Coordinates of C-alpha atoms in Angstrom, one line a residue:
Chain A
X1 CA 0.1 0.0 0.1
X2 CA 2.8 2.6 0.5
X3 CA 3.8 2.1 -3.3
X4 CA 0.2 2.7 -3.8
X5 CA 0.3 5.8 -1.7
X6 CA 3.3 7.4 -3.6
X7 CA 1.6 6.8 -6.6
X8 CA -1.5 8.7 -6.0
X9 CA 1.0 11.8 -3.8
X10 CA 2.8 12.2 -7.1
X11 CA -0.3 12.8 -9.3
X12 CA -1.2 17.0 -9.2
X13 CA -2.7 19.3 -11.2
X14 CA -0.5 21.6 -13.0
X15 CA -1.1 25.1 -11.8
X16 CA -1.9 26.0 -14.8
X17 CA -4.7 23.8 -15.3
X18 CA -6.1 25.2 -12.3
X19 CA -5.8 28.8 -13.1
X20 CA -7.8 27.9 -16.1
X21 CA -10.6 26.1 -14.3
X22 CA -10.9 29.5 -11.8
X23 CA -11.4 31.6 -14.7
X24 CA -13.7 29.7 -16.0
X25 CA -15.8 28.8 -12.7
X26 CA -15.9 32.5 -11.3
X27 CA -17.6 33.4 -15.2
X28 CA -20.1 30.3 -14.5
X29 CA -20.5 31.9 -11.0
X30 CA -20.9 35.7 -11.7
X31 CA -23.6 34.3 -14.2
X32 CA -25.3 32.6 -11.4
X33 CA -25.2 35.2 -9.2
X34 CA -26.8 37.9 -11.4
X35 CA -29.3 35.4 -12.9
X36 CA -30.0 34.8 -8.3
X37 CA -30.0 38.6 -8.3
X38 CA -32.8 38.7 -10.0
X39 CA -34.7 36.1 -8.9
X40 CA -34.9 37.1 -5.3
X41 CA -36.2 40.3 -6.6
X42 CA -38.9 39.5 -7.7
X43 CA -39.6 37.2 -4.4
X44 CA -38.6 40.5 -2.8
X45 CA -42.1 42.2 -4.3
X46 CA -44.2 39.4 -4.0
X47 CA -42.5 38.9 -0.2
X48 CA -43.9 42.3 0.2
X49 CA -47.0 42.0 -1.3
X50 CA -47.9 38.6 0.9
X51 CA -46.3 40.2 4.2
X52 CA -49.0 43.1 3.7
X53 CA -51.9 40.7 3.8
X54 CA -50.7 38.7 6.1
X55 CA -50.7 42.1 8.6
X56 CA -54.8 42.6 7.4
X57 CA -55.4 39.4 8.8
X58 CA -53.1 38.5 11.1
X59 CA -54.9 40.2 13.7
X60 CA -57.6 37.5 13.7
X61 CA -55.5 34.4 13.6
X62 CA -53.1 35.9 17.2
X63 CA -56.4 36.4 18.8
X64 CA -57.9 32.7 18.0
X65 CA -54.0 31.2 18.9
X66 CA -54.5 32.9 22.1
X67 CA -57.6 30.9 23.3
X68 CA -56.6 28.1 22.5
X69 CA -53.3 28.5 24.7
X70 CA -55.5 29.6 27.4
X71 CA -57.7 27.0 27.0
X72 CA -54.5 24.1 27.3
X73 CA -53.1 25.8 30.1
X74 CA -56.8 25.6 32.2
X75 CA -56.4 22.3 31.2
X76 CA -52.3 20.9 32.5
X77 CA -53.2 22.8 35.8
X78 CA -56.1 20.5 36.3
X79 CA -53.9 17.2 36.2
X80 CA -50.4 16.4 36.2
X81 CA -50.1 13.6 35.0
X82 CA -50.4 14.9 31.2
X83 CA -47.1 16.2 31.6
X84 CA -44.7 14.4 30.4
X85 CA -40.9 15.4 29.1
X86 CA -39.5 16.3 32.3
X87 CA -35.8 17.9 30.4
X88 CA -32.8 15.8 31.5
X89 CA -35.6 12.8 32.3
X90 CA -37.5 10.0 30.5
X91 CA -41.0 9.5 31.3
X92 CA -42.1 5.8 30.0
X93 CA -45.1 5.6 31.5
X94 CA -47.3 4.4 29.7
X95 CA -50.8 4.2 31.6
X96 CA -50.4 7.4 32.2
X97 CA -50.5 8.5 28.6
X98 CA -53.2 5.9 28.1
X99 CA -55.5 8.3 30.5
X100 CA -54.4 11.3 28.1
X101 CA -55.8 10.1 25.6
X102 CA -58.9 9.6 27.2
X103 CA -58.8 12.6 28.8
X104 CA -60.4 15.3 26.7
X105 CA -64.5 16.1 27.3
X106 CA -64.4 19.4 25.0
X107 CA -62.6 17.7 21.9
X108 CA -65.8 19.1 19.7
X109 CA -64.3 22.8 21.1
X110 CA -60.3 22.2 20.8
X111 CA -58.7 20.6 19.0
X112 CA -57.4 17.0 18.4
X113 CA -54.8 17.0 21.4
X114 CA -54.0 13.8 21.5
X115 CA -50.7 14.5 24.4
X116 CA -50.0 17.5 25.9
X117 CA -46.7 17.7 26.8
X118 CA -44.2 20.7 28.9
X119 CA -44.8 23.9 27.0
X120 CA -40.8 24.0 27.6
X121 CA -39.8 21.2 24.7
X122 CA -37.5 22.6 23.1
X123 CA -38.2 22.6 19.5
X124 CA -35.8 20.6 17.6
X125 CA -33.2 22.0 14.8
X126 CA -32.5 18.8 12.4
X127 CA -30.3 19.6 8.5
X128 CA -31.8 17.1 6.5
X129 CA -29.2 17.3 4.1
X130 CA -26.9 15.5 6.0
X131 CA -25.6 11.9 6.0
X132 CA -28.1 9.9 6.0
X133 CA -27.6 7.3 9.3
X134 CA -30.9 5.5 8.4
X135 CA -29.6 2.8 6.6
X136 CA -29.6 2.6 2.3
X137 CA -30.1 4.7 0.1
X138 CA -31.2 2.1 -2.1
X139 CA -32.3 -1.7 -1.2
X140 CA -33.2 -4.5 -3.3
X141 CA -35.6 -7.6 -3.2
X142 CA -37.2 -9.5 -5.1
X143 CA -40.4 -8.7 -2.8
X144 CA -40.6 -6.4 0.3
X145 CA -41.2 -9.4 2.6
X146 CA -37.7 -10.4 2.3
X147 CA -36.7 -6.9 4.0
X148 CA -38.3 -8.1 6.9
X149 CA -35.8 -7.1 9.7
X150 CA -35.9 -7.5 13.8
X151 CA -37.0 -3.7 14.3
X152 CA -39.4 -4.4 17.9
X153 CA -41.3 -1.2 16.3
X154 CA -44.7 -3.2 14.4
X155 CA -46.7 -1.2 11.9
X156 CA -49.3 -2.3 14.8
X157 CA -46.9 -1.2 17.8
X158 CA -49.0 1.3 19.8
X159 CA -46.7 4.5 21.1
X160 CA -47.3 7.5 20.7
X161 CA -43.9 9.1 22.5
X162 CA -40.6 8.9 22.3
X163 CA -38.0 10.6 23.9
X164 CA -35.5 12.6 22.1
X165 CA -31.3 12.8 23.2
X166 CA -29.0 15.7 22.5
X167 CA -26.2 14.2 20.3
X168 CA -23.7 15.0 22.6
X169 CA -20.7 12.8 20.0
X170 CA -21.8 15.3 17.4
X171 CA -18.7 16.2 15.2
X172 CA -17.3 19.3 15.4
X173 CA -15.9 21.8 12.2
X174 CA -12.7 20.5 12.9
X175 CA -14.8 16.3 12.5
X176 CA -14.0 15.3 15.7
X177 CA -16.8 14.1 18.2
X178 CA -17.0 16.6 21.4
X179 CA -17.9 16.4 24.6
X180 CA -17.8 12.2 24.4
X181 CA -16.2 9.9 27.0
X182 CA -12.7 10.5 27.9
X183 CA -9.8 8.8 27.5
X184 CA -9.8 7.4 30.8
X185 CA -12.7 6.0 30.3
X186 CA -12.2 4.8 26.7
X187 CA -9.2 2.7 28.5
X188 CA -11.4 1.6 30.6
X189 CA -14.0 0.2 28.3
X190 CA -10.7 -1.6 26.1
X191 CA -10.1 -2.9 29.6
X192 CA -13.8 -4.3 30.5
X193 CA -14.3 -5.8 27.3
X194 CA -10.9 -7.2 27.4
X195 CA -11.8 -8.5 30.8
X196 CA -15.3 -9.6 29.2
X197 CA -13.7 -12.1 26.7
X198 CA -10.5 -13.7 28.5
X199 CA -8.3 -11.7 26.7
X200 CA -5.1 -10.3 28.5
X201 CA -3.6 -6.7 27.2
X202 CA -0.1 -6.3 25.6
X203 CA -0.2 -3.1 24.3
X204 CA -2.1 0.2 23.2
X205 CA -1.7 2.1 20.4
X206 CA -3.8 5.5 21.0
X207 CA -4.9 8.2 18.5
X208 CA -7.6 11.3 19.2
X209 CA -10.3 9.2 18.3
X210 CA -9.6 5.7 19.4
X211 CA -7.5 3.2 22.3
X212 CA -6.2 0.2 20.8
X213 CA -5.4 -2.8 22.7
X214 CA -3.1 -5.0 21.0
X215 CA -4.1 -9.1 23.1
X216 CA -2.4 -11.3 20.7
X217 CA -4.0 -11.9 18.0
X218 CA -7.1 -9.7 19.2
X219 CA -7.5 -6.4 18.9
X220 CA -10.3 -3.8 21.0
X221 CA -10.5 -0.7 19.9
X222 CA -12.6 1.4 21.4
X223 CA -13.8 5.2 19.9
X224 CA -14.6 8.3 21.5
X225 CA -18.3 7.2 20.4
X226 CA -18.1 4.6 23.3
X227 CA -18.7 2.3 20.2
X228 CA -16.1 -0.7 20.4
X229 CA -14.7 -3.2 17.8
X230 CA -12.9 -6.9 18.1
X231 CA -10.9 -7.5 15.7
X232 CA -9.4 -11.1 15.2
X233 CA -6.6 -11.5 13.4
X234 CA -7.0 -14.3 12.7
X235 CA -10.3 -15.5 12.3
X236 CA -12.2 -18.0 14.6
X237 CA -13.4 -20.8 12.3
X238 CA -17.4 -22.0 13.1
X239 CA -18.4 -25.6 12.9
X240 CA -19.0 -26.9 10.0
X241 CA -23.1 -27.4 10.4
X242 CA -22.9 -23.4 10.8
X243 CA -23.5 -21.5 7.8
X244 CA -21.8 -18.0 8.1
X245 CA -21.0 -15.4 5.2
X246 CA -21.3 -12.9 2.4
X247 CA -22.8 -14.2 -1.4
X248 CA -24.8 -17.6 -1.9
X249 CA -23.1 -18.9 1.2
X250 CA -25.9 -18.8 3.4
X251 CA -29.0 -19.9 1.7
X252 CA -31.7 -18.7 3.1
X253 CA -32.7 -16.6 6.5
X254 CA -32.7 -19.6 9.1
X255 CA -28.9 -20.8 7.7
X256 CA -28.5 -16.4 8.9
X257 CA -30.3 -17.0 12.0
X258 CA -29.1 -20.1 13.3
X259 CA -25.5 -18.4 12.2
X260 CA -26.3 -15.4 14.6
X261 CA -28.6 -17.7 17.3
X262 CA -24.8 -19.7 17.3
X263 CA -21.9 -16.1 18.1
X264 CA -24.6 -14.4 20.6
X265 CA -24.6 -17.7 23.0
X266 CA -20.7 -18.2 22.6
X267 CA -20.4 -15.0 23.1
X268 CA -23.2 -14.8 25.5
X269 CA -21.4 -13.5 29.0
X270 CA -19.1 -10.8 27.1
X271 CA -22.2 -9.6 25.0
X272 CA -23.7 -9.1 28.5
X273 CA -27.5 -9.1 26.8
X274 CA -30.5 -10.1 29.0
X275 CA -32.4 -11.3 25.9
X276 CA -30.7 -11.0 22.4
X277 CA -33.0 -10.6 19.9
X278 CA -31.6 -11.6 16.9
X279 CA -31.7 -9.4 13.9
X280 CA -30.3 -10.7 10.4
X281 CA -32.6 -8.5 8.0
X282 CA -30.8 -5.4 7.2
X283 CA -29.1 -6.7 4.6
X284 CA -30.7 -6.6 0.7
X285 CA -29.3 -8.4 -2.6
X286 CA -26.6 -7.3 -4.7
X287 CA -27.3 -6.3 -8.0
X288 CA -25.5 -9.9 -9.1
X289 CA -28.2 -11.3 -7.4
X290 CA -26.0 -12.3 -4.5
X291 CA -28.6 -11.9 -1.1
X292 CA -26.1 -10.1 1.6
X293 CA -27.4 -10.8 5.1
X294 CA -26.4 -9.0 8.6
X295 CA -26.1 -11.0 11.7
X296 CA -27.1 -8.2 14.2
X297 CA -28.5 -9.0 17.6
X298 CA -29.9 -5.8 20.6
X299 CA -31.2 -6.2 24.6
X300 CA -34.8 -7.7 24.1
X301 CA -35.6 -7.2 27.6
X302 CA -38.1 -4.8 29.0
X303 CA -40.8 -2.5 27.4
X304 CA -41.1 -1.4 23.6
X305 CA -39.5 2.0 24.3
X306 CA -36.5 -0.4 25.6
X307 CA -36.4 -2.2 23.3
X308 CA -36.7 0.6 20.3
X309 CA -33.5 2.3 22.2
X310 CA -31.5 -0.6 22.4
X311 CA -32.6 -1.7 18.9
X312 CA -31.6 1.8 17.0
X313 CA -28.7 2.9 19.6
X314 CA -26.5 -0.3 20.6
X315 CA -26.5 -3.1 18.6
X316 CA -23.2 -6.3 18.1
X317 CA -22.7 -7.4 14.6
X318 CA -20.8 -9.8 13.9
X319 CA -18.9 -9.9 10.8
X320 CA -17.8 -12.9 8.6
X321 CA -14.7 -13.0 6.0
X322 CA -15.2 -14.7 2.7
X323 CA -14.7 -17.8 4.1
X324 CA -17.3 -17.7 6.8
X325 CA -15.1 -17.2 9.5
X326 CA -16.0 -14.9 12.3
X327 CA -13.4 -11.4 11.4
X328 CA -15.0 -9.3 14.3
X329 CA -17.4 -8.4 16.0
X330 CA -18.7 -4.7 16.5
X331 CA -20.4 -3.2 19.0
X332 CA -22.1 0.1 18.0
X333 CA -22.9 2.3 20.6
X334 CA -24.2 6.2 20.7
X335 CA -24.4 8.4 23.9
X336 CA -28.3 8.8 24.8
X337 CA -27.2 9.9 28.4
X338 CA -28.9 13.6 27.6
X339 CA -32.4 13.5 27.2
X340 CA -34.1 16.3 25.6
X341 CA -37.7 15.6 26.4
X342 CA -40.0 13.3 26.2
X343 CA -41.8 14.4 22.9
X344 CA -45.4 13.6 21.1
X345 CA -44.9 11.3 18.1
X346 CA -47.5 11.3 14.8
X347 CA -49.0 8.0 13.7
X348 CA -48.0 6.4 10.8
X349 CA -51.5 7.6 8.5
X350 CA -50.3 10.9 9.4
X351 CA -47.1 10.6 8.6
X352 CA -48.0 9.3 4.9
X353 CA -49.7 12.3 4.7
X354 CA -46.5 14.2 4.9
X355 CA -44.7 12.3 2.3
X356 CA -47.9 12.7 -0.4
X357 CA -47.3 16.2 0.6
X358 CA -43.4 16.4 0.0
X359 CA -42.5 16.4 3.4
X360 CA -39.4 14.1 2.9
X361 CA -36.0 13.9 2.7
X362 CA -33.5 11.1 0.9
X363 CA -30.9 9.9 -0.7
X364 CA -33.1 8.4 -3.8
X365 CA -32.3 10.2 -6.7
X366 CA -35.9 10.2 -7.6
X367 CA -39.0 12.5 -7.1
X368 CA -41.5 10.1 -4.6
X369 CA -43.7 8.4 -7.4
X370 CA -46.9 8.5 -5.1
X371 CA -48.9 6.3 -2.1
X372 CA -48.9 3.3 -4.0
X373 CA -45.5 2.5 -4.8
X374 CA -45.1 2.6 -0.4
X375 CA -44.7 -1.3 0.2
X376 CA -42.9 -0.9 3.9
X377 CA -43.1 1.4 7.0
X378 CA -40.8 1.4 10.0
X379 CA -40.5 3.6 13.2
X380 CA -36.2 4.1 13.6
X381 CA -34.0 6.9 14.9
X382 CA -31.7 9.0 12.7
X383 CA -28.1 8.0 14.8
X384 CA -26.4 10.1 12.2
X385 CA -23.2 11.6 13.8
X386 CA -23.7 15.3 12.4
X387 CA -27.1 16.3 13.7
X388 CA -27.7 18.2 16.6
X389 CA -30.3 15.5 18.0
X390 CA -31.5 12.0 17.7
X391 CA -35.2 11.8 17.2
X392 CA -37.3 9.4 15.8
X393 CA -38.6 9.3 11.7
X394 CA -40.9 7.2 9.6
X395 CA -39.1 5.2 7.6
X396 CA -40.7 4.1 4.2
X397 CA -39.6 1.7 1.5
X398 CA -40.9 3.0 -1.2
X399 CA -40.7 0.9 -4.9
X400 CA -39.0 2.7 -8.3
X401 CA -40.6 1.4 -10.6
X402 CA -37.7 2.7 -13.1
X403 CA -34.8 0.7 -11.3
X404 CA -36.4 -2.7 -11.2
X405 CA -33.9 -4.9 -13.3
X406 CA -33.7 -7.5 -15.9
X407 CA -33.5 -10.5 -13.3
X408 CA -36.7 -9.7 -11.4
X409 CA -35.0 -7.5 -8.3
X410 CA -36.8 -4.4 -7.2
X411 CA -35.3 -1.1 -5.9
X412 CA -37.3 0.2 -2.3
X413 CA -35.8 4.1 -1.7
X414 CA -35.9 5.0 1.5
X415 CA -37.5 8.4 2.4
X416 CA -37.7 9.3 5.6
X417 CA -40.5 11.5 8.0
X418 CA -40.1 12.8 11.1
X419 CA -42.3 11.3 13.6
X420 CA -42.0 13.8 16.2
X421 CA -45.1 16.6 15.9
X422 CA -44.5 19.3 13.2
X423 CA -44.5 22.6 16.3
X424 CA -42.0 20.5 17.8
X425 CA -39.2 21.1 14.5
X426 CA -37.9 24.0 13.3
X427 CA -38.6 23.2 9.8
X428 CA -40.4 20.2 8.4
X429 CA -38.3 18.3 4.8
X430 CA -39.4 19.2 1.8
X431 CA -38.8 17.1 -0.3
X432 CA -34.7 17.1 0.3
X433 CA -32.7 15.1 -1.9
X434 CA -29.2 14.6 0.3
X435 CA -25.8 15.0 -1.5
X436 CA -26.6 15.4 -5.3
Chain B
X1 CA -12.8 28.1 5.1
X2 CA -16.3 29.9 6.2
X3 CA -18.9 27.7 5.9
X4 CA -21.9 29.5 3.7
X5 CA -24.7 29.2 1.3
X6 CA -23.5 32.0 -1.5
X7 CA -20.6 31.1 -3.3
X8 CA -17.2 34.1 -3.6
X9 CA -15.0 33.9 -6.5
X10 CA -12.5 34.0 -3.2
X11 CA -14.3 30.8 -2.0
X12 CA -13.8 28.9 -5.7
X13 CA -10.2 30.1 -5.3
X14 CA -9.7 27.7 -2.3
X15 CA -12.2 25.1 -3.8
X16 CA -9.7 25.0 -6.8
X17 CA -6.3 25.0 -4.4
X18 CA -7.5 22.2 -1.3
X19 CA -9.7 19.7 -4.2
X20 CA -8.2 19.9 -6.9
X21 CA -5.6 17.3 -6.2
X22 CA -8.0 14.6 -4.5
X23 CA -10.5 14.8 -6.8
X24 CA -7.9 14.6 -9.9
X25 CA -6.7 11.1 -7.5
X26 CA -10.4 9.4 -7.0
X27 CA -11.4 10.3 -10.8
X28 CA -8.1 8.4 -12.1
X29 CA -9.0 5.9 -9.9
X30 CA -12.2 5.5 -12.7
X31 CA -11.4 6.7 -16.0
X32 CA -8.9 6.1 -19.0
X33 CA -7.0 8.6 -19.3
X34 CA -5.9 12.0 -17.1
X35 CA -7.6 14.3 -19.7
X36 CA -10.8 12.5 -18.6
X37 CA -10.1 13.0 -14.8
X38 CA -9.7 16.4 -15.4
X39 CA -12.8 16.9 -17.2
X40 CA -14.2 15.7 -13.8
X41 CA -11.7 18.2 -12.1
X42 CA -13.9 21.2 -13.8
X43 CA -17.3 19.3 -12.9
X44 CA -17.3 18.4 -9.7
X45 CA -16.1 22.5 -9.5
X46 CA -19.7 23.3 -11.2
X47 CA -21.7 20.8 -8.9
X48 CA -20.7 23.1 -6.1
X49 CA -21.9 26.5 -8.4
X50 CA -25.7 24.7 -9.5
X51 CA -25.6 23.0 -5.5
X52 CA -24.2 25.5 -3.6
X53 CA -23.4 23.2 -0.5
X54 CA -24.3 24.6 2.8
X55 CA -21.0 22.6 4.6
X56 CA -21.4 22.4 8.7
X57 CA -18.3 21.9 8.1
X58 CA -14.7 20.5 6.7
X59 CA -15.2 16.9 7.2
X60 CA -19.2 17.5 5.9
X61 CA -17.4 19.7 2.9
X62 CA -14.8 17.0 1.8
X63 CA -17.4 14.3 2.0
X64 CA -19.9 15.9 -0.2
X65 CA -17.1 16.4 -2.8
X66 CA -15.8 12.7 -2.2
X67 CA -19.4 11.7 -3.0
X68 CA -20.0 14.0 -5.7
X69 CA -16.6 12.9 -7.6
X70 CA -17.6 9.1 -7.3
X71 CA -21.4 9.8 -8.7
X72 CA -19.7 11.9 -11.4
X73 CA -17.6 8.9 -12.3
X74 CA -20.2 6.8 -13.0
X75 CA -22.0 8.9 -14.8
X76 CA -19.1 10.1 -17.2
X77 CA -19.5 7.5 -20.2
X78 CA -23.7 7.3 -19.4
X79 CA -24.5 10.7 -19.7
X80 CA -25.3 12.7 -23.2
X81 CA -25.7 15.9 -20.6
X82 CA -21.8 16.3 -20.2
X83 CA -20.3 19.1 -21.6
X84 CA -16.3 19.2 -21.8
X85 CA -15.7 23.1 -20.5
X86 CA -12.2 23.2 -21.4
X87 CA -9.5 20.6 -23.6
X88 CA -6.6 19.9 -21.7
X89 CA -4.8 17.6 -22.7
X90 CA -1.4 18.9 -22.3
X91 CA -2.1 21.0 -18.5
X92 CA -1.4 17.2 -16.7
X93 CA 1.5 16.9 -14.4
X94 CA 1.8 13.7 -14.8
X95 CA 0.0 10.4 -16.9
X96 CA 0.1 7.0 -15.9
X97 CA -1.7 6.3 -18.9
X98 CA 0.0 2.8 -19.9
X99 CA 2.1 1.8 -17.3
X100 CA 2.1 -1.4 -16.0
X101 CA 4.9 -0.7 -13.3
X102 CA 2.5 1.5 -11.1
X103 CA 0.6 -0.1 -7.5
X104 CA -2.5 2.4 -8.9
X105 CA -3.7 0.9 -12.3
X106 CA -3.9 -2.8 -10.0
X107 CA -6.4 -1.2 -7.9
X108 CA -7.6 0.2 -11.0
X109 CA -8.2 -3.4 -11.7
X110 CA -10.8 -3.9 -8.5
X111 CA -14.2 -3.4 -8.3
X112 CA -16.0 -0.2 -8.1
X113 CA -17.1 -0.5 -3.9
X114 CA -13.2 -1.6 -3.5
X115 CA -11.9 0.6 -5.1
X116 CA -13.0 3.7 -3.8
X117 CA -13.1 2.1 0.0
X118 CA -9.2 1.0 -0.7
X119 CA -8.6 4.9 -1.9
X120 CA -10.5 6.4 1.4
X121 CA -8.8 3.8 3.4
X122 CA -5.6 3.9 2.3
X123 CA -5.2 7.6 1.1
X124 CA -7.3 9.4 2.8
X125 CA -7.1 7.6 5.7
X126 CA -11.3 8.3 6.7
X127 CA -12.6 5.7 9.2
X128 CA -14.5 2.9 7.7
X129 CA -17.8 4.7 9.5
X130 CA -16.9 7.6 7.2
X131 CA -16.5 5.8 4.3
X132 CA -19.4 4.4 4.8
X133 CA -21.3 7.7 5.0
X134 CA -19.7 8.6 1.9
X135 CA -20.6 5.3 0.1
X136 CA -23.7 4.8 1.0
X137 CA -22.9 1.8 3.3
X138 CA -22.9 0.1 6.3
X139 CA -20.0 -0.3 8.5
X140 CA -19.6 -3.8 7.3
X141 CA -20.5 -3.8 3.7
X142 CA -16.7 -1.3 3.9
X143 CA -15.0 -3.8 5.8
X144 CA -16.5 -6.2 3.3
X145 CA -15.0 -4.3 0.6
X146 CA -11.7 -3.7 2.2
X147 CA -11.4 -7.0 3.0
X148 CA -12.2 -8.6 -0.4
X149 CA -10.2 -5.8 -2.0
X150 CA -6.9 -6.2 -0.5
X151 CA -7.2 -10.2 -1.4
X152 CA -8.2 -9.6 -5.1
X153 CA -5.2 -6.9 -5.2
X154 CA -2.7 -10.2 -3.7
X155 CA -4.7 -12.4 -6.2
X156 CA -3.4 -9.8 -8.9
X157 CA -0.2 -9.0 -8.0
X158 CA 1.0 -12.4 -7.9
X159 CA -0.8 -13.6 -11.1
X160 CA 1.4 -11.1 -12.5
X161 CA 4.9 -12.1 -11.2
X162 CA 3.7 -15.6 -11.7
X163 CA 3.0 -14.8 -14.8
X164 CA 6.6 -13.0 -14.8

């Protein structure tokens, strides 16, 4: 690889090319900016006209809003149980929510309020343009059923509020996580991991983002976000009756689940989950027709909210090599210790309306083709490291008819819609297609 | 670099100086010759002007440029919209065409995803997670590309040595 790096070092564009490129680009930019100025002028006159109209009718809107606010305040005083989402703590009390749904006596005269959170819940600001953090842009399968996965949230799940977390490990301007665990804590995790797996540490290597412990033929790497990678430099062989790996080695879901169950049991003590839930369905097909499986598990102990959080924020993955051996165990981990509040979430039907109305973000370079093409919906958290917050989204699997292949493989594009009620969001996405 | 939506000529100066070589290096992995790679360099900057993305930080900026470069390389031979804006046949400082003695030509023979992963991991020194974000793939998929890429490289090198 040194030779390769050296070859690349020597690739440079000439100064002449740079100067010519700059000149052409600046000309293009000037032309674009002059068009933008014209557009802005036109928009400005439209905005002034609109503002005059708003001022004219605004009084009525303010009076109506104040009226509703008074009703809400009165109802909140009548019962402290309706408050949820105390800043800095999580309230997973399903019972109090049930009472809440049945509480309203005068629904005809008030807006359809399902849940009244504390008024001081912060408004959430999301950059819908950031890296996806919610899985592939497009998944390929012969039918949508093949993309079934271990998400504990199901379409008939009854859940109407979920916690939102501050992303303590958000990447800063230098691209490094901020406010995450200290080097000392990272070292503690390394030592705990080594102890749990029965490895003895020979030496450490450190850089600004991780600590790596060398334990003979094993390396344990802990990142500043708390994620752990245990690499087996000599791959671990599995019994011959366990089929594990890539491509067509693994014939079906049963094979993949058997392999995951075997590995979960083998490392159960070290992983430490009370009730490990196996999840193999996150893979899809390659365009050559090969099925890819993921070999994951998460803590299945606890109520539905606990399971959802475990599924999204703390998963263990087993990584094979091409020959069906285990080469790595990865513990995905995000710091969710700082709860911003317990936010009301919309139903999947409301989310569908937003999707159809264009309030989605996606990495698919296709405009949403319509409701008829929606084949599946999930509720997931966006765990993108660049975002300020981790909040729930509805993830729609949309069949993209133009992407169907000759071998019958269908493509399902992922379109996401925020699950938190719109009043707590600074803005909704408007057909945001990420990157280019 | 100050992060803002509206680009100025100073920004153009910055982007060309900062990223031309990197784009060229990525492009040379995908296209046939240096002239085509230069076309890609200019196309990426045109895309930058067109989109004026609101970069959150240097990492985001770099990731966007890598991603756009890879996408444009994929589209290069397919899209009739691409118009070469300036012929620059003689401007490149170095040419690797038809030279089998360099390691890069072995990497160029790998499948696209393995090629991209190898470059981003070994040259740009990005983490598996960062590569996954750029290439829209999960970490273990990237691990697999790297693993297969390394194995394929070994096979290619061995094959050539045996041949000799």
